[in-house]
Amino acid sequence: MCPLNVRVRGIIFCAVLLLVSIIAFPENAGAVGIKIFVDGKQISTDVEPYIDSNNRTMVPLRFVSESLGAKVDWTHGEKEILITKDAVQIKLFLGKAVMERNGKEIKIDTAPVLKNSRAMVPLRFVSERLGCNVNWDDVQKAVYISSKVCKASSEEKDADKENSGSDGGTSEIKRGYVTGSIVNIRSGPGTNYSIVGQVRQGAPLVVYDEKDGWYRVSTTTGIKGWIAGWLVSLSGDSSRGSGGGGDRDDIPTGNTDNTTAAIVIVGSANIRSGPSTSYPVTATCCKGEEVLILGEQDGWFRVRKESIEGFISKGIVAVKQSPKKVYPTPLNGRIIVIDPGHGSVKSGGLVDPGAVGPSGLKEKDVVLIIAQRAGEILSSKGATVIYTRTDDTYMGLSQRAELANNYGADVFVSIHCNASLSTEVQGTSTYYYVSLSMTQDKIDARRKLAALVQEELVKELGRKNLGLKEGNFLVLRNTTMPSILVETAFISNPTEERLLADPSFCRRAGEAIARGIIRYFETES
Ligand SMILES: [Zn+2]
């Protein structure tokens, strides 16, 4: 990249620099051991970054081209560096504390230099002018660069549309899962196309198109491209619907085979080096992006993104459990969103405990137990389960529905307890939503899901069967896939409140809901 005369000049330049540094550099200048992360990945540079006399982190120019994906050219007898990325063009001048961005001059407080015949440039100035976010963690002596710009909302809507075709009406879109252990996704239908991402065995796919034995797919992590058809099993391939009770019982119910991830539900979300907003940002995630959950601390999830471990606020993520292996059941590759109603922690205090029973039992606590048991069973049988909450953290109603739509969920189940002004009223009911614009297939699917879950609940809990009801709830109205809202029992009725206060009753309710959902997939036509 650097012609010979630059090297020669560099030696002279360096000699001068060395002299200057001996005389003028403060003691901490040139400190080594600076870590640089780009989008969560730690970057090692062939020339050690250092902090110059102006307290600026300097990196080799090659970092800019290789890690920030910019094009680098030398002009004017190797005195000027031209950096181009997308619509941005930056000009740097060796030895001058000034730069140009798209022709506009900007003063900077330190100059690019040659060091050991390598051009060193100020990291922050260059990265920020290229549109990246740069954060410095003084404790870790680390620079965190986020090169990502989260999609604008209008683009986002288009992407959502493509991801959410899961209803009966869209017959061209198929579903499947990856059968190879790690499989490339490419920009076109053949191995001669570039790799745009990778998926692991068992990862669910939405399949839009087929060409030359390759499928055009999107993944739940937002990767879009082509995958070799022979490494994918389409959902219709296996004999779904023939799964009897026998093989179901062979499957372990433990959850040790799951990975737990946090899905970002807001436009962009920060990962920080500690569990509060006072810690520096170490990475940025866009809506729909997933990070691995490692633990919890002070209302934050401890997560891993690439090589960075950090913290993300619970209020801006949903929790996803996915099985690591492929299960020979109708639930394999299915995405089920489980929505425990209400939830009371939002910055500022109590938001929505739901209904409260005569003795003070809160709906939000009851439905969480039910939801977790249902999710546990479904994920142990091969489904990917996404929870709108796993603790008291509240999620907005439209966010809950949007999460399911964005994720291309197969079903959405909202879990509640009923309440009435009359303490006499009791029983179990299940709601679904239909509209005039819905196709008959869609209506049938919703009604069928509701009927199966209601049947299992009444059978298991033995409460009065109040039947199926149509309800215009936001979470049902806004979800594009079959969705239901379960009213397990009346928390306002003293007898049923006592039952709901018993965790084993709640777990049985969760098991019944799971059985209804399993039957729905087993008998899916
Ligand atoms: Zn409720």
Coordinates of C-alpha atoms and ligand atoms in Angstrom, one line a residue:
M1 CA 0.0 0.0 0.0
C2 CA 2.8 2.4 0.8
P3 CA 5.3 2.9 -1.9
L4 CA 9.0 2.8 -1.2
N5 CA 9.6 6.6 -1.1
V6 CA 7.1 6.8 1.8
R7 CA 9.2 4.3 3.7
V8 CA 12.4 6.3 3.1
R9 CA 10.6 9.5 4.0
G10 CA 9.2 7.6 7.0
I11 CA 12.6 6.8 8.4
I12 CA 13.5 10.5 8.3
F13 CA 10.1 11.4 9.7
C14 CA 10.4 8.9 12.4
A15 CA 13.8 10.0 13.4
V16 CA 12.4 13.5 13.8
L17 CA 9.4 12.1 15.7
L18 CA 11.6 10.1 18.0
L19 CA 13.6 13.2 18.8
V20 CA 10.4 15.1 19.4
S21 CA 9.0 12.4 21.5
I22 CA 12.0 12.2 23.7
I23 CA 11.9 15.9 24.3
A24 CA 8.2 16.7 24.4
F25 CA 6.0 13.6 25.1
P26 CA 4.4 13.4 28.5
E27 CA 5.1 10.3 30.4
N28 CA 1.8 8.5 29.6
A29 CA 2.1 9.3 25.9
G30 CA 2.7 6.2 23.8
A31 CA 1.1 4.0 26.4
V32 CA 0.7 0.6 24.9
G33 CA -2.0 -2.1 25.6
I34 CA -4.9 -0.1 24.1
K35 CA -7.6 -2.5 23.1
I36 CA -9.8 -1.7 20.1
F37 CA -13.2 -3.3 19.4
V38 CA -15.2 -2.8 16.3
D39 CA -18.8 -4.0 16.5
G40 CA -17.9 -6.2 19.4
K41 CA -14.9 -7.9 17.8
Q42 CA -11.5 -7.2 19.2
I43 CA -9.1 -6.0 16.5
S44 CA -5.4 -6.7 16.6
T45 CA -3.3 -4.3 14.5
D46 CA 0.1 -5.1 13.1
V47 CA 1.4 -1.9 14.5
E48 CA 0.5 -1.2 18.1
P49 CA -1.9 1.7 18.6
Y50 CA -0.6 4.4 20.9
I51 CA -1.7 7.6 22.5
D52 CA 0.1 10.6 21.1
S53 CA 1.2 13.8 22.9
N54 CA -2.3 15.3 22.3
N55 CA -3.9 12.4 24.1
R56 CA -5.3 11.0 20.9
T57 CA -5.3 7.3 20.1
M58 CA -3.4 6.7 16.9
V59 CA -3.9 3.6 14.8
P60 CA -2.2 2.3 11.6
L61 CA -4.0 3.4 8.5
R62 CA -4.5 -0.2 7.5
F63 CA -7.0 -0.5 10.4
V64 CA -9.2 2.1 8.7
S65 CA -9.3 0.0 5.5
E66 CA -9.5 -3.4 7.0
S67 CA -11.7 -2.9 10.1
L68 CA -13.8 0.0 9.1
G69 CA -14.3 -1.2 5.6
A70 CA -13.1 2.1 4.0
K71 CA -11.1 2.5 0.8
V72 CA -7.7 4.1 1.3
D73 CA -5.7 5.9 -1.4
W74 CA -2.5 8.0 -1.4
T75 CA -2.3 11.1 -3.5
H76 CA -0.1 14.1 -4.0
G77 CA 3.2 12.3 -3.7
E78 CA 2.1 10.3 -0.8
K79 CA 1.4 13.3 1.4
E80 CA -2.4 13.1 1.4
I81 CA -4.5 10.1 2.4
L82 CA -7.9 9.8 0.8
I83 CA -10.4 7.6 2.7
T84 CA -13.7 6.7 1.1
K85 CA -16.6 4.9 2.6
D86 CA -20.1 5.0 1.1
A87 CA -20.9 8.6 0.5
V88 CA -18.1 10.0 2.7
Q89 CA -14.7 11.1 1.5
I90 CA -12.1 12.1 4.0
K91 CA -8.7 13.7 3.2
L92 CA -5.9 13.6 5.8
F93 CA -2.6 15.3 5.4
L94 CA 0.6 13.9 6.9
G95 CA 1.9 16.2 9.6
K96 CA -1.1 18.5 9.5
A97 CA -3.8 18.9 12.1
V98 CA -6.5 19.4 9.6
M99 CA -8.7 17.2 7.6
E100 CA -11.3 17.5 4.9
R101 CA -14.7 15.7 4.9
N102 CA -16.5 15.8 1.6
G103 CA -14.5 18.8 0.6
K104 CA -15.1 20.7 3.8
E105 CA -12.1 21.6 6.0
I106 CA -12.2 20.5 9.6
K107 CA -9.5 21.4 12.2
I108 CA -8.4 18.4 14.3
D109 CA -6.2 18.6 17.3
T110 CA -3.6 16.1 16.2
A111 CA -1.9 15.2 12.9
P112 CA -1.5 11.9 11.1
V113 CA 2.2 10.9 11.2
L114 CA 4.5 8.3 9.8
K115 CA 5.8 5.9 12.4
N116 CA 8.2 3.1 11.5
S117 CA 7.3 4.0 7.9
R118 CA 3.7 3.3 8.6
A119 CA 1.0 6.0 8.5
M120 CA -0.7 6.4 11.9
V121 CA -4.0 8.3 12.0
P122 CA -6.2 9.6 14.8
L123 CA -8.7 6.9 15.5
R124 CA -11.6 8.9 16.8
F125 CA -11.5 11.7 14.1
V126 CA -11.4 9.2 11.3
S127 CA -14.0 6.8 12.7
E128 CA -16.5 9.5 13.7
R129 CA -16.2 11.3 10.3
L130 CA -16.9 7.9 8.7
G131 CA -20.2 7.8 10.7
C132 CA -19.1 5.4 13.4
N133 CA -19.7 5.8 17.1
V134 CA -16.6 5.9 19.2
N135 CA -16.5 5.3 22.9
W136 CA -13.5 5.2 25.2
D137 CA -13.3 3.2 28.4
D138 CA -10.7 4.7 30.6
V139 CA -10.7 1.8 33.0
Q140 CA -10.2 -0.9 30.4
K141 CA -8.0 1.4 28.2
A142 CA -10.3 0.3 25.4
V143 CA -11.8 2.0 22.4
Y144 CA -15.2 0.7 21.3
I145 CA -16.3 1.5 17.8
S146 CA -19.7 0.8 16.4
S147 CA -19.7 1.0 12.6
K148 CA -23.4 0.1 12.4
V149 CA -26.2 2.5 11.6
C150 CA -29.5 1.0 12.6
K151 CA -32.1 1.0 9.8
A152 CA -34.5 3.9 9.6
S153 CA -38.1 3.1 10.5
S154 CA -39.4 3.2 6.9
E155 CA -36.8 0.6 5.7
E156 CA -37.5 -1.3 8.8
K157 CA -41.1 -1.7 7.9
D158 CA -40.2 -3.2 4.5
A159 CA -38.0 -5.7 6.2
D160 CA -40.7 -6.6 8.6
K161 CA -43.2 -7.3 5.9
E162 CA -40.8 -9.7 4.3
N163 CA -40.2 -11.5 7.6
S164 CA -43.7 -11.9 8.7
G165 CA -45.4 -13.9 6.1
S166 CA -46.5 -16.8 8.3
D167 CA -50.2 -17.0 7.7
G168 CA -52.2 -19.3 5.5
G169 CA -52.7 -16.7 2.8
T170 CA -49.1 -16.4 1.8
S171 CA -48.7 -19.9 0.3
E172 CA -45.4 -19.2 -1.5
I173 CA -43.4 -18.6 1.7
K174 CA -42.2 -21.8 3.3
R175 CA -40.4 -22.6 6.4
G176 CA -37.5 -24.8 7.2
Y177 CA -34.5 -25.3 9.3
V178 CA -30.8 -25.9 8.8
T179 CA -29.6 -29.5 8.8
G180 CA -25.9 -29.0 8.2
S181 CA -23.8 -28.1 11.3
I182 CA -22.6 -24.7 10.2
V183 CA -23.9 -23.5 6.8
N184 CA -23.0 -20.4 4.8
I185 CA -25.6 -18.0 3.5
R186 CA -24.5 -16.4 0.2
S187 CA -25.4 -13.5 -1.9
G188 CA -26.6 -15.7 -4.7
P189 CA -27.6 -19.3 -5.6
G190 CA -24.2 -20.9 -5.9
T191 CA -20.9 -21.4 -4.1
N192 CA -19.3 -18.8 -6.4
Y193 CA -21.3 -16.1 -4.6
S194 CA -19.9 -14.3 -1.6
I195 CA -20.7 -15.4 1.9
V196 CA -23.0 -13.0 3.7
G197 CA -23.5 -14.9 6.9
Q198 CA -23.6 -18.3 8.6
V199 CA -26.3 -20.3 10.4
R200 CA -26.1 -23.2 12.7
Q201 CA -27.9 -26.5 12.7
G202 CA -31.5 -26.2 13.7
A203 CA -31.7 -22.5 12.9
P204 CA -35.2 -21.7 11.6
L205 CA -35.4 -20.2 8.1
V206 CA -38.1 -18.5 6.1
V207 CA -37.8 -19.7 2.5
Y208 CA -39.0 -17.3 -0.2
D209 CA -37.7 -18.7 -3.4
E210 CA -35.8 -21.6 -5.0
K211 CA -33.3 -21.6 -7.8
D212 CA -30.8 -24.2 -9.0
G213 CA -31.3 -26.2 -5.8
W214 CA -30.7 -23.2 -3.6
Y215 CA -33.2 -21.4 -1.4
R216 CA -33.5 -17.7 -0.9
V217 CA -34.0 -17.3 2.8
S218 CA -34.0 -15.0 5.8
T219 CA -32.9 -16.0 9.3
T220 CA -34.3 -14.9 12.6
T221 CA -31.1 -12.9 13.1
G222 CA -31.9 -10.9 9.9
I223 CA -29.5 -12.5 7.5
K224 CA -30.9 -12.6 4.0
G225 CA -29.4 -14.6 1.2
W226 CA -29.1 -18.0 -0.5
I227 CA -28.5 -21.3 1.2
A228 CA -27.8 -24.7 -0.4
G229 CA -31.1 -26.5 -0.5
W230 CA -29.6 -29.9 0.4
L231 CA -28.6 -28.5 3.8
V232 CA -32.1 -27.4 4.6
S233 CA -35.2 -29.3 5.6
L234 CA -38.4 -27.6 4.7
S235 CA -41.2 -27.8 7.3
G236 CA -43.4 -29.8 4.9
D237 CA -40.7 -32.4 4.3
S238 CA -41.3 -34.4 7.5
S239 CA -44.5 -36.1 8.1
R240 CA -45.9 -33.4 10.4
G241 CA -49.2 -34.4 11.9
S242 CA -48.3 -38.0 12.3
G243 CA -46.5 -37.4 15.5
G244 CA -48.3 -39.4 18.1
G245 CA -48.0 -39.2 21.9
G246 CA -45.4 -42.0 22.0
D247 CA -42.4 -40.2 20.5
R248 CA -43.3 -37.1 22.4
D249 CA -42.6 -38.8 25.7
D250 CA -39.1 -39.8 24.6
I251 CA -38.0 -36.2 24.5
P252 CA -36.4 -35.0 27.7
T253 CA -38.1 -32.1 29.3
G254 CA -35.0 -30.4 30.7
N255 CA -33.9 -27.1 29.3
T256 CA -30.1 -27.7 29.3
D257 CA -30.0 -27.9 25.5
N258 CA -31.2 -24.3 25.1
T259 CA -29.4 -21.1 24.4
T260 CA -30.9 -18.0 25.8
A261 CA -30.6 -14.8 23.9
A262 CA -31.8 -11.2 24.3
I263 CA -33.5 -9.7 21.2
V264 CA -33.4 -6.0 20.9
I265 CA -36.9 -4.5 20.6
V266 CA -36.0 -0.8 20.2
G267 CA -34.4 1.0 17.2
S268 CA -31.0 0.7 18.6
A269 CA -29.7 -0.5 22.0
N270 CA -26.4 0.1 23.8
I271 CA -24.3 -2.6 25.4
R272 CA -22.4 -1.0 28.3
S273 CA -19.4 -2.1 30.3
G274 CA -21.5 -2.1 33.5
P275 CA -25.1 -2.5 34.6
S276 CA -26.2 1.2 34.5
T277 CA -26.3 4.0 32.0
S278 CA -23.3 5.6 33.7
Y279 CA -21.0 3.0 32.2
P280 CA -19.4 3.6 28.8
V281 CA -21.1 2.1 25.7
T282 CA -19.1 -0.8 24.3
A283 CA -21.3 -1.8 21.4
T284 CA -24.6 -0.9 19.7
C285 CA -27.2 -3.3 18.5
C286 CA -30.1 -2.6 16.1
K287 CA -33.7 -3.7 16.5
G288 CA -34.1 -7.5 16.0
E289 CA -30.4 -8.2 16.8
E290 CA -29.6 -10.9 19.3
V291 CA -27.0 -11.1 22.0
L292 CA -26.3 -14.1 24.2
I293 CA -27.5 -13.8 27.8
L294 CA -24.9 -14.9 30.3
G295 CA -26.5 -13.7 33.5
E296 CA -28.2 -10.8 35.3
Q297 CA -27.2 -8.0 37.5
D298 CA -29.2 -5.0 38.9
G299 CA -32.0 -5.3 36.4
W300 CA -29.6 -5.6 33.5
F301 CA -28.7 -8.7 31.5
R302 CA -25.0 -9.6 31.3
V303 CA -24.6 -10.4 27.6
R304 CA -22.0 -11.4 25.0
K305 CA -21.8 -9.9 21.6
E306 CA -18.9 -11.2 19.5
S307 CA -15.9 -10.9 21.8
I308 CA -17.4 -8.2 24.1
E309 CA -19.1 -9.0 27.3
G310 CA -21.3 -6.2 28.7
F311 CA -24.7 -5.2 30.0
I312 CA -27.9 -4.4 28.3
S313 CA -31.0 -3.0 29.9
K314 CA -33.8 -5.5 30.4
G315 CA -36.4 -3.0 29.4
I316 CA -35.3 -2.9 25.8
V317 CA -35.0 -6.6 25.0
A318 CA -37.2 -9.8 24.8
V319 CA -35.8 -13.2 25.9
K320 CA -35.5 -16.0 23.4
Q321 CA -34.8 -19.6 24.2
S322 CA -33.8 -21.8 21.3
P323 CA -33.0 -25.5 21.2
K324 CA -29.4 -26.3 20.1
K325 CA -30.4 -29.5 18.4
V326 CA -32.9 -30.7 15.9
Y327 CA -36.0 -32.4 17.3
P328 CA -38.1 -34.8 15.2
T329 CA -41.3 -33.2 16.3
P330 CA -43.8 -30.8 14.8
L331 CA -42.4 -28.1 17.1
N332 CA -38.9 -28.2 15.5
G333 CA -38.1 -24.9 13.9
R334 CA -41.3 -23.3 15.2
I335 CA -41.2 -19.9 16.8
I336 CA -43.7 -19.3 19.6
V337 CA -44.1 -16.0 21.3
I338 CA -45.3 -16.3 24.9
D339 CA -46.7 -13.2 26.4
P340 CA -47.3 -13.1 30.2
G341 CA -49.7 -10.1 30.5
H342 CA -48.9 -6.9 32.4
G343 CA -45.6 -6.4 34.3
S344 CA -44.7 -3.7 36.7
V345 CA -41.2 -2.5 36.4
K346 CA -40.5 0.4 34.2
S347 CA -38.2 3.2 35.1
G348 CA -40.3 5.3 37.5
G349 CA -42.0 2.5 39.3
L350 CA -45.2 0.5 39.2
V351 CA -46.9 0.4 35.8
D352 CA -49.4 -2.5 35.4
P353 CA -49.9 -5.3 37.9
G354 CA -53.0 -6.5 36.0
A355 CA -56.0 -7.5 38.1
V356 CA -55.6 -7.9 41.8
G357 CA -57.5 -10.6 43.8
P358 CA -59.5 -10.1 47.0
S359 CA -56.5 -11.2 49.1
G360 CA -54.0 -9.2 47.1
L361 CA -52.7 -11.8 44.6
K362 CA -51.4 -10.0 41.5
E363 CA -52.2 -11.2 38.0
K364 CA -48.7 -10.2 36.7
D365 CA -47.1 -12.7 39.1
V366 CA -49.5 -15.5 38.4
V367 CA -49.2 -15.3 34.6
L368 CA -45.5 -15.3 34.7
I369 CA -45.4 -18.7 36.3
I370 CA -47.9 -20.1 33.8
A371 CA -46.0 -18.6 30.9
Q372 CA -42.6 -19.9 32.0
R373 CA -43.9 -23.5 32.4
A374 CA -45.6 -23.4 29.0
G375 CA -42.4 -22.0 27.4
E376 CA -40.2 -24.6 29.2
I377 CA -42.2 -27.5 27.8
L378 CA -42.4 -26.0 24.3
S379 CA -38.7 -25.3 24.1
S380 CA -37.8 -28.7 25.4
K381 CA -39.7 -30.1 22.5
G382 CA -37.9 -28.2 19.9
A383 CA -39.6 -24.8 19.6
T384 CA -37.9 -21.5 19.8
V385 CA -39.7 -19.6 22.5
I386 CA -39.6 -15.9 22.8
Y387 CA -40.9 -14.3 26.0
T388 CA -42.2 -10.8 26.1
R389 CA -41.0 -10.7 29.7
T390 CA -39.3 -13.2 32.0
D391 CA -39.6 -11.0 35.1
D392 CA -41.4 -7.9 36.2
T393 CA -40.1 -5.8 33.3
Y394 CA -43.0 -4.3 31.4
M395 CA -43.2 -4.3 27.6
G396 CA -45.6 -2.1 25.7
L397 CA -48.6 -3.8 24.1
S398 CA -47.8 -2.8 20.5
Q399 CA -44.2 -3.8 21.1
R400 CA -45.3 -7.3 22.1
A401 CA -47.2 -7.8 18.9
E402 CA -44.5 -6.2 16.8
L403 CA -41.9 -8.5 18.3
A404 CA -43.9 -11.5 17.2
N405 CA -44.5 -10.0 13.7
N406 CA -40.9 -9.1 13.2
Y407 CA -39.7 -12.5 14.3
G408 CA -42.1 -14.3 11.9
A409 CA -43.5 -16.2 14.9
D410 CA -45.8 -19.1 14.2
V411 CA -48.1 -18.5 17.1
F412 CA -48.6 -15.8 19.7
V413 CA -50.1 -16.7 23.1
S414 CA -51.0 -14.0 25.6
I415 CA -51.6 -15.3 29.2
H416 CA -53.9 -13.5 31.6
C417 CA -56.2 -14.0 34.6
N418 CA -59.8 -12.7 34.3
A419 CA -61.5 -10.4 36.7
S420 CA -65.0 -9.3 37.3
L421 CA -66.8 -6.9 39.6
S422 CA -68.8 -9.8 40.8
T423 CA -66.7 -12.2 42.9
E424 CA -69.1 -15.0 41.9
V425 CA -68.0 -15.1 38.3
Q426 CA -65.5 -17.9 37.6
G427 CA -64.2 -20.1 34.8
T428 CA -61.8 -20.4 31.9
S429 CA -62.0 -18.7 28.5
T430 CA -59.9 -18.2 25.5
Y431 CA -60.0 -15.2 23.1
Y432 CA -59.1 -14.8 19.5
Y433 CA -59.5 -11.9 17.1
V434 CA -61.0 -12.0 13.6
S435 CA -61.6 -9.1 11.2
L436 CA -63.6 -8.7 8.0
S437 CA -60.5 -8.5 5.9
M438 CA -59.1 -11.8 7.1
T439 CA -59.1 -14.8 4.9
Q440 CA -61.1 -17.8 6.0
D441 CA -57.8 -19.8 6.4
K442 CA -56.6 -17.2 8.9
I443 CA -59.8 -17.2 10.8
D444 CA -59.8 -21.0 11.0
A445 CA -56.2 -21.1 12.2
R446 CA -56.9 -18.6 15.0
R447 CA -60.1 -20.4 16.1
K448 CA -58.4 -23.8 16.0
L449 CA -55.5 -22.6 18.1
A450 CA -58.0 -21.1 20.6
A451 CA -60.2 -24.2 20.7
L452 CA -57.3 -26.6 21.3
V453 CA -55.8 -24.5 24.1
Q454 CA -59.2 -23.9 25.7
E455 CA -60.0 -27.7 25.6
E456 CA -56.7 -28.6 27.3
L457 CA -57.1 -25.9 29.9
V458 CA -60.6 -27.0 30.9
K459 CA -59.6 -30.6 30.9
E460 CA -56.5 -29.9 33.1
L461 CA -57.9 -27.3 35.5
G462 CA -61.5 -28.5 35.8
R463 CA -62.8 -25.0 36.0
K464 CA -66.1 -23.9 34.4
N465 CA -65.8 -23.8 30.6
L466 CA -66.8 -20.3 29.5
G467 CA -65.8 -21.2 25.9
L468 CA -64.2 -19.4 23.1
K469 CA -64.7 -15.7 22.7
E470 CA -63.9 -13.1 20.0
G471 CA -62.0 -10.2 21.5
N472 CA -60.6 -7.0 20.1
F473 CA -57.4 -7.0 22.1
L474 CA -54.5 -5.0 20.7
V475 CA -52.0 -7.9 21.0
L476 CA -54.4 -10.1 19.0
R477 CA -55.4 -7.4 16.5
N478 CA -51.9 -6.4 15.8
T479 CA -50.4 -9.9 15.4
T480 CA -50.3 -11.3 11.9
M481 CA -49.9 -15.0 12.9
P482 CA -52.5 -17.1 14.7
S483 CA -52.8 -15.5 18.2
I484 CA -54.9 -16.1 21.3
L485 CA -55.4 -14.6 24.7
V486 CA -56.0 -17.0 27.5
E487 CA -58.0 -16.1 30.6
T488 CA -57.0 -19.0 32.8
A489 CA -59.4 -18.3 35.7
F490 CA -60.9 -15.4 37.7
I491 CA -58.5 -13.8 40.1
S492 CA -61.5 -11.8 41.5
N493 CA -63.2 -15.0 42.6
P494 CA -61.9 -16.1 46.0
T495 CA -61.9 -19.8 45.1
E496 CA -60.0 -19.3 41.9
E497 CA -57.7 -16.8 43.5
R498 CA -56.7 -19.4 46.0
L499 CA -56.0 -21.9 43.1
L500 CA -54.0 -19.3 41.2
A501 CA -52.0 -18.6 44.3
D502 CA -50.8 -22.2 44.1
P503 CA -47.7 -22.5 41.9
S504 CA -48.5 -26.1 41.0
F505 CA -51.9 -25.0 39.7
C506 CA -50.2 -22.4 37.6
R507 CA -47.7 -24.9 36.3
R508 CA -50.5 -27.2 35.3
A509 CA -52.2 -24.3 33.4
G510 CA -48.9 -23.8 31.6
E511 CA -48.7 -27.5 30.7
A512 CA -52.2 -27.4 29.4
I513 CA -51.5 -24.4 27.2
A514 CA -48.3 -26.1 25.9
R515 CA -50.3 -29.2 25.1
G516 CA -52.9 -27.2 23.1
I517 CA -50.2 -25.5 21.1
I518 CA -48.5 -28.9 20.4
R519 CA -51.8 -30.3 19.2
Y520 CA -52.2 -27.3 17.0
F521 CA -48.9 -28.0 15.2
E522 CA -49.5 -31.7 15.1
T523 CA -52.7 -31.3 13.2
E524 CA -51.6 -28.4 11.0
S525 CA -52.6 -29.1 7.5
Ligands
ZN1 ZN -54.7 -9.3 32.2

